[in-house]
PDB file of C-alpha atoms in Angstrom:
ATOM      1  CA  MET A  83      59.467  29.258 -47.761  1.00  0.00           C
ATOM      2  CA  MET A  84      59.254  29.913 -44.162  1.00  0.00           C
ATOM      3  CA  PHE A  85      62.225  28.847 -41.503  1.00  0.00           C
ATOM      4  CA  GLU A  86      60.931  29.316 -38.043  1.00  0.00           C
ATOM      5  CA  SER A  87      63.807  29.392 -35.012  1.00  0.00           C
ATOM      6  CA  HIS A  88      62.912  27.623 -31.135  1.00  0.00           C
ATOM      7  CA  SER A  89      64.705  30.431 -29.147  1.00  0.00           C
ATOM      8  CA  GLN A  90      66.345  28.745 -25.599  1.00  0.00           C
ATOM      9  CA  LEU A  91      65.489  32.658 -24.575  1.00  0.00           C
ATOM     10  CA  SER A  92      61.900  34.284 -23.690  1.00  0.00           C
ATOM     11  CA  ASN A  93      60.955  37.513 -22.091  1.00  0.00           C
ATOM     12  CA  ASN A  94      57.846  35.608 -20.641  1.00  0.00           C
ATOM     13  CA  ASP A  95      57.490  35.057 -17.243  1.00  0.00           C
ATOM     14  CA  ASP A  96      56.900  31.210 -17.486  1.00  0.00           C
ATOM     15  CA  MET A  97      59.976  30.481 -19.801  1.00  0.00           C
ATOM     16  CA  GLU A  98      58.480  28.918 -22.652  1.00  0.00           C
ATOM     17  CA  PRO A  99      60.335  28.553 -25.829  1.00  0.00           C
ATOM     18  CA  MET A 100      59.808  31.578 -28.372  1.00  0.00           C
ATOM     19  CA  ILE A 101      58.963  30.640 -32.162  1.00  0.00           C
ATOM     20  CA  VAL A 102      60.883  33.244 -34.165  1.00  0.00           C
ATOM     21  CA  ARG A 103      59.258  33.173 -38.238  1.00  0.00           C
ATOM     22  CA  MET A 104      61.959  34.271 -40.678  1.00  0.00           C
ATOM     23  CA  GLY A 105      60.945  34.811 -44.415  1.00  0.00           C
ATOM     24  CA  SER A 106      63.434  33.592 -47.603  1.00  0.00           C
ATOM     25  CA  SER A 107      62.338  36.615 -50.204  1.00  0.00           C
ATOM     26  CA  SER A 108      64.765  37.048 -52.931  1.00  0.00           C
ATOM     27  CA  LYS A 109      65.968  39.650 -50.923  1.00  0.00           C
ATOM     28  CA  GLN A 110      67.616  38.498 -48.032  1.00  0.00           C
ATOM     29  CA  LEU A 111      69.819  35.281 -50.448  1.00  0.00           C
ATOM     30  CA  PRO A 112      73.092  36.017 -51.277  1.00  0.00           C
ATOM     31  CA  ARG A 113      73.145  36.867 -55.188  1.00  0.00           C
ATOM     32  CA  HIS A 114      76.160  34.551 -55.514  1.00  0.00           C
ATOM     33  CA  LEU A 115      77.140  31.037 -54.769  1.00  0.00           C
ATOM     34  CA  VAL A 116      80.028  30.936 -51.851  1.00  0.00           C
ATOM     35  CA  GLN A 117      82.676  28.816 -52.691  1.00  0.00           C
ATOM     36  CA  PHE A 118      85.041  27.241 -50.413  1.00  0.00           C
ATOM     37  CA  THR A 119      88.642  25.988 -51.205  1.00  0.00           C
ATOM     38  CA  PRO A 120      89.132  22.436 -50.064  1.00  0.00           C
ATOM     39  CA  GLU A 121      92.361  24.591 -47.605  1.00  0.00           C
ATOM     40  CA  ASP A 122      88.851  26.543 -46.505  1.00  0.00           C
ATOM     41  CA  LEU A 123      87.109  23.709 -45.528  1.00  0.00           C
ATOM     42  CA  ARG A 124      89.757  21.990 -43.993  1.00  0.00           C
ATOM     43  CA  THR A 125      91.349  24.861 -41.999  1.00  0.00           C
ATOM     44  CA  TYR A 126      87.701  25.498 -40.995  1.00  0.00           C
ATOM     45  CA  LEU A 127      86.427  21.972 -40.385  1.00  0.00           C
ATOM     46  CA  GLU A 128      89.407  19.648 -39.401  1.00  0.00           C
ATOM     47  CA  PRO A 129      89.142  21.196 -35.990  1.00  0.00           C
ATOM     48  CA  ILE A 130      84.866  20.337 -35.340  1.00  0.00           C
ATOM     49  CA  ILE A 131      85.779  16.741 -36.911  1.00  0.00           C
ATOM     50  CA  HIS A 132      88.783  15.970 -34.539  1.00  0.00           C
ATOM     51  CA  LYS A 133      86.338  16.789 -31.427  1.00  0.00           C
ATOM     52  CA  MET A 134      83.507  14.979 -32.627  1.00  0.00           C
ATOM     53  CA  ILE A 135      86.084  12.259 -32.818  1.00  0.00           C
ATOM     54  CA  ALA A 136      87.555  12.731 -29.883  1.00  0.00           C
ATOM     55  CA  SER A 137      84.273  13.353 -28.156  1.00  0.00           C
ATOM     56  CA  GLU A 138      83.249   9.929 -25.685  1.00  0.00           C
ATOM     57  CA  ASP A 139      79.602   9.631 -27.197  1.00  0.00           C
ATOM     58  CA  SER A 140      81.228   8.487 -31.025  1.00  0.00           C
ATOM     59  CA  TYR A 141      83.370   5.775 -29.629  1.00  0.00           C
ATOM     60  CA  SER A 142      80.531   2.718 -30.918  1.00  0.00           C
ATOM     61  CA  PHE A 143      80.141   5.684 -34.450  1.00  0.00           C
ATOM     62  CA  GLN A 144      83.954   4.908 -34.513  1.00  0.00           C
ATOM     63  CA  GLN A 145      84.157   1.043 -34.898  1.00  0.00           C
ATOM     64  CA  PRO A 146      82.919  -0.725 -38.514  1.00  0.00           C
ATOM     65  CA  VAL A 147      79.288  -2.657 -38.056  1.00  0.00           C
ATOM     66  CA  ASP A 148      79.606  -6.726 -38.266  1.00  0.00           C
ATOM     67  CA  PRO A 149      76.270  -7.377 -40.523  1.00  0.00           C
ATOM     68  CA  ILE A 150      76.698 -10.854 -39.908  1.00  0.00           C
ATOM     69  CA  SER A 151      77.332 -11.580 -36.019  1.00  0.00           C
ATOM     70  CA  LEU A 152      74.888  -8.871 -34.974  1.00  0.00           C
ATOM     71  CA  LYS A 153      72.303 -10.977 -38.048  1.00  0.00           C
ATOM     72  CA  ILE A 154      71.490  -8.045 -40.114  1.00  0.00           C
ATOM     73  CA  LEU A 155      72.433  -8.767 -43.324  1.00  0.00           C
ATOM     74  CA  ASP A 156      71.011  -6.109 -45.752  1.00  0.00           C
ATOM     75  CA  TYR A 157      72.573  -3.704 -43.864  1.00  0.00           C
ATOM     76  CA  PRO A 158      75.057  -3.102 -46.349  1.00  0.00           C
ATOM     77  CA  ILE A 159      71.874  -2.689 -48.859  1.00  0.00           C
ATOM     78  CA  ILE A 160      70.308   0.502 -46.414  1.00  0.00           C
ATOM     79  CA  ILE A 161      73.959   1.945 -45.192  1.00  0.00           C
ATOM     80  CA  LYS A 162      75.842   2.202 -48.559  1.00  0.00           C
TER      81      LYS A 162
END
């Protein structure tokens, strides 16, 4: 499996993005699963969630969708 990273920084004079390929051999993968406690998740993810909610762009995603008034009756079937 190969991963590609599109870097915005490049040594090219024309400033084109540089593609870096990294292989995912078994030597590069962790030898054990990483487990997080609920407290770890809360500590690290809660500030990110609060920042997303505070963003002006998140307003429309915070409002419930009314499929009847919007005439998209299959919305509850598609979005579960």
